[in-house]
Amino acid sequence: MIGPGIMHLFWKPLLLALLSMAALAACSAPRTVIVQESVQVGDRQREWALVYFLSWRKEHDPRYLELSRRHMSDAVKSYFEIQVTIGHSYPDFYDIDKRRLQGCDFLRRIDNDADRYGVSLTSRARSGCFN
């Protein structure tokens, strides 16, 4: 039979370990939720950019090209800010990086269309793009 002194030795470390695990789980859960919400914001911006670009292709109204570029630029900035915040250790880092790079390619395509059709865009900045 285990005496009360021995039981006391095992009880404190076990309780401390359980509390530590609960604290770590509580700290990591909100970060994941915040990252997911930020990615969703970027995804919505990207979707709107595609909608406006398709409208541009159909009607050749320069406002659609401008809106497409603005939304895609916002999406790229959003993805880049997420990457800077989470670092390489986050599991979805490379998925977010892929979205950012696709957005950069899309910005280049928008700029090419603007040049081809003589559309003057208010901004050609590519914040978050390195190519």
CSV table of C-alpha atoms in Angstrom, one decimal:
chain,number,residue,atom,x,y,z
A,1,MET,CA,0.0,0.0,0.0
A,2,ILE,CA,1.3,3.5,-0.9
A,3,GLY,CA,1.6,5.8,2.0
A,4,PRO,CA,0.1,9.4,2.0
A,5,GLY,CA,3.6,10.9,1.7
A,6,ILE,CA,4.4,9.0,-1.5
A,7,MET,CA,1.0,9.9,-3.0
A,8,HIS,CA,1.6,13.5,-2.2
A,9,LEU,CA,4.9,13.3,-4.3
A,10,PHE,CA,3.1,12.1,-7.4
A,11,TRP,CA,0.0,14.4,-7.1
A,12,LYS,CA,1.7,17.8,-7.4
A,13,PRO,CA,3.8,17.0,-10.5
A,14,LEU,CA,0.7,15.4,-12.2
A,15,LEU,CA,-1.5,18.4,-11.4
A,16,LEU,CA,1.3,20.8,-12.6
A,17,ALA,CA,1.6,18.9,-15.9
A,18,LEU,CA,-2.1,18.9,-16.5
A,19,LEU,CA,-2.4,22.6,-15.8
A,20,SER,CA,0.6,23.3,-18.1
A,21,MET,CA,-1.0,21.3,-20.9
A,22,ALA,CA,-4.3,23.2,-20.5
A,23,ALA,CA,-2.5,26.5,-20.5
A,24,LEU,CA,-0.6,25.7,-23.7
A,25,ALA,CA,-3.8,24.5,-25.4
A,26,ALA,CA,-5.6,27.7,-24.4
A,27,CYS,CA,-2.7,29.9,-25.7
A,28,SER,CA,-2.5,28.1,-29.1
A,29,ALA,CA,-6.2,27.9,-29.9
A,30,PRO,CA,-6.9,31.6,-30.3
A,31,ARG,CA,-3.8,32.1,-32.6
A,32,THR,CA,-5.1,29.4,-34.9
A,33,VAL,CA,-8.5,31.0,-35.0
A,34,ILE,CA,-7.1,34.5,-35.7
A,35,VAL,CA,-4.9,33.1,-38.5
A,36,GLN,CA,-7.9,31.3,-40.1
A,37,GLU,CA,-10.0,34.4,-39.9
A,38,SER,CA,-7.2,36.5,-41.5
A,39,VAL,CA,-6.8,33.9,-44.3
A,40,GLN,CA,-10.5,34.1,-44.9
A,41,VAL,CA,-10.3,37.8,-45.3
A,42,GLY,CA,-7.6,37.4,-47.8
A,43,ASP,CA,-9.5,34.7,-49.7
A,44,ARG,CA,-12.6,37.0,-49.9
A,45,GLN,CA,-10.5,39.8,-51.3
A,46,ARG,CA,-9.0,37.4,-53.8
A,47,GLU,CA,-12.5,36.1,-54.9
A,48,TRP,CA,-13.7,39.7,-55.4
A,49,ALA,CA,-10.6,40.4,-57.5
A,50,LEU,CA,-11.4,37.4,-59.8
A,51,VAL,CA,-15.1,38.5,-60.1
A,52,TYR,CA,-14.0,42.0,-61.1
A,53,PHE,CA,-11.4,40.7,-63.5
A,54,LEU,CA,-13.9,38.5,-65.3
A,55,SER,CA,-16.2,41.5,-65.6
A,56,TRP,CA,-13.2,43.5,-67.0
A,57,ARG,CA,-12.7,40.7,-69.6
A,58,LYS,CA,-16.4,40.8,-70.6
A,59,GLU,CA,-17.0,44.6,-70.7
A,60,HIS,CA,-13.5,46.2,-70.8
A,61,ASP,CA,-14.6,48.8,-68.3
A,62,PRO,CA,-11.4,50.2,-66.7
A,63,ARG,CA,-13.2,50.5,-63.3
A,64,TYR,CA,-13.4,46.7,-63.1
A,65,LEU,CA,-9.7,46.3,-63.8
A,66,GLU,CA,-8.9,48.9,-61.1
A,67,LEU,CA,-11.2,47.2,-58.6
A,68,SER,CA,-9.7,43.8,-59.4
A,69,ARG,CA,-6.2,45.1,-58.8
A,70,ARG,CA,-7.1,46.8,-55.5
A,71,HIS,CA,-8.8,43.7,-54.1
A,72,MET,CA,-5.9,41.4,-55.2
A,73,SER,CA,-3.4,43.8,-53.8
A,74,ASP,CA,-5.2,43.8,-50.5
A,75,ALA,CA,-5.3,40.0,-50.5
A,76,VAL,CA,-1.5,39.8,-51.2
A,77,LYS,CA,-0.9,42.3,-48.3
A,78,SER,CA,-3.1,40.3,-46.0
A,79,TYR,CA,-1.3,37.0,-46.8
A,80,PHE,CA,2.1,38.6,-46.4
A,81,GLU,CA,1.2,40.1,-43.0
A,82,ILE,CA,-0.1,36.7,-41.9
A,83,GLN,CA,3.2,35.1,-42.9
A,84,VAL,CA,5.3,37.7,-41.1
A,85,THR,CA,3.2,37.2,-38.0
A,86,ILE,CA,3.2,33.4,-37.9
A,87,GLY,CA,6.6,32.5,-39.2
A,88,HIS,CA,7.7,29.3,-40.9
A,89,SER,CA,6.8,27.1,-38.0
A,90,TYR,CA,3.1,27.4,-38.6
A,91,PRO,CA,1.6,24.3,-40.3
A,92,ASP,CA,-0.2,26.3,-43.1
A,93,PHE,CA,2.7,28.7,-43.8
A,94,TYR,CA,3.4,27.3,-47.2
A,95,ASP,CA,-0.3,27.2,-48.2
A,96,ILE,CA,-0.5,30.9,-47.4
A,97,ASP,CA,2.7,31.5,-49.3
A,98,LYS,CA,1.3,29.8,-52.3
A,99,ARG,CA,-1.8,32.0,-52.2
A,100,ARG,CA,0.3,35.1,-51.9
A,101,LEU,CA,2.5,34.1,-54.9
A,102,GLN,CA,-0.6,33.3,-57.0
A,103,GLY,CA,-1.9,36.8,-56.1
A,104,CYS,CA,1.4,38.3,-57.2
A,105,ASP,CA,1.2,36.5,-60.5
A,106,PHE,CA,-2.4,37.8,-60.9
A,107,LEU,CA,-1.3,41.4,-60.2
A,108,ARG,CA,1.3,41.0,-63.0
A,109,ARG,CA,-1.4,39.8,-65.3
A,110,ILE,CA,-3.7,42.7,-64.4
A,111,ASP,CA,-0.8,45.1,-65.1
A,112,ASN,CA,-0.2,43.4,-68.5
A,113,ASP,CA,-3.8,43.8,-69.4
A,114,ALA,CA,-3.7,47.5,-68.3
A,115,ASP,CA,-0.7,48.0,-70.6
A,116,ARG,CA,-2.2,46.2,-73.5
A,117,TYR,CA,-5.5,48.1,-73.4
A,118,GLY,CA,-4.0,51.5,-72.3
A,119,VAL,CA,-5.7,51.6,-68.9
A,120,SER,CA,-4.1,53.9,-66.4
A,121,LEU,CA,-4.2,52.3,-62.9
A,122,THR,CA,-3.9,54.5,-59.8
A,123,SER,CA,-1.3,52.1,-58.3
A,124,ARG,CA,1.0,49.5,-59.6
A,125,ALA,CA,2.6,48.8,-56.2
A,126,ARG,CA,3.1,45.1,-55.4
A,127,SER,CA,3.4,45.1,-51.6
A,128,GLY,CA,4.2,41.6,-50.5
A,129,CYS,CA,5.6,40.6,-53.9
A,130,PHE,CA,9.3,40.1,-54.4
A,131,ASN,CA,9.4,39.4,-58.1
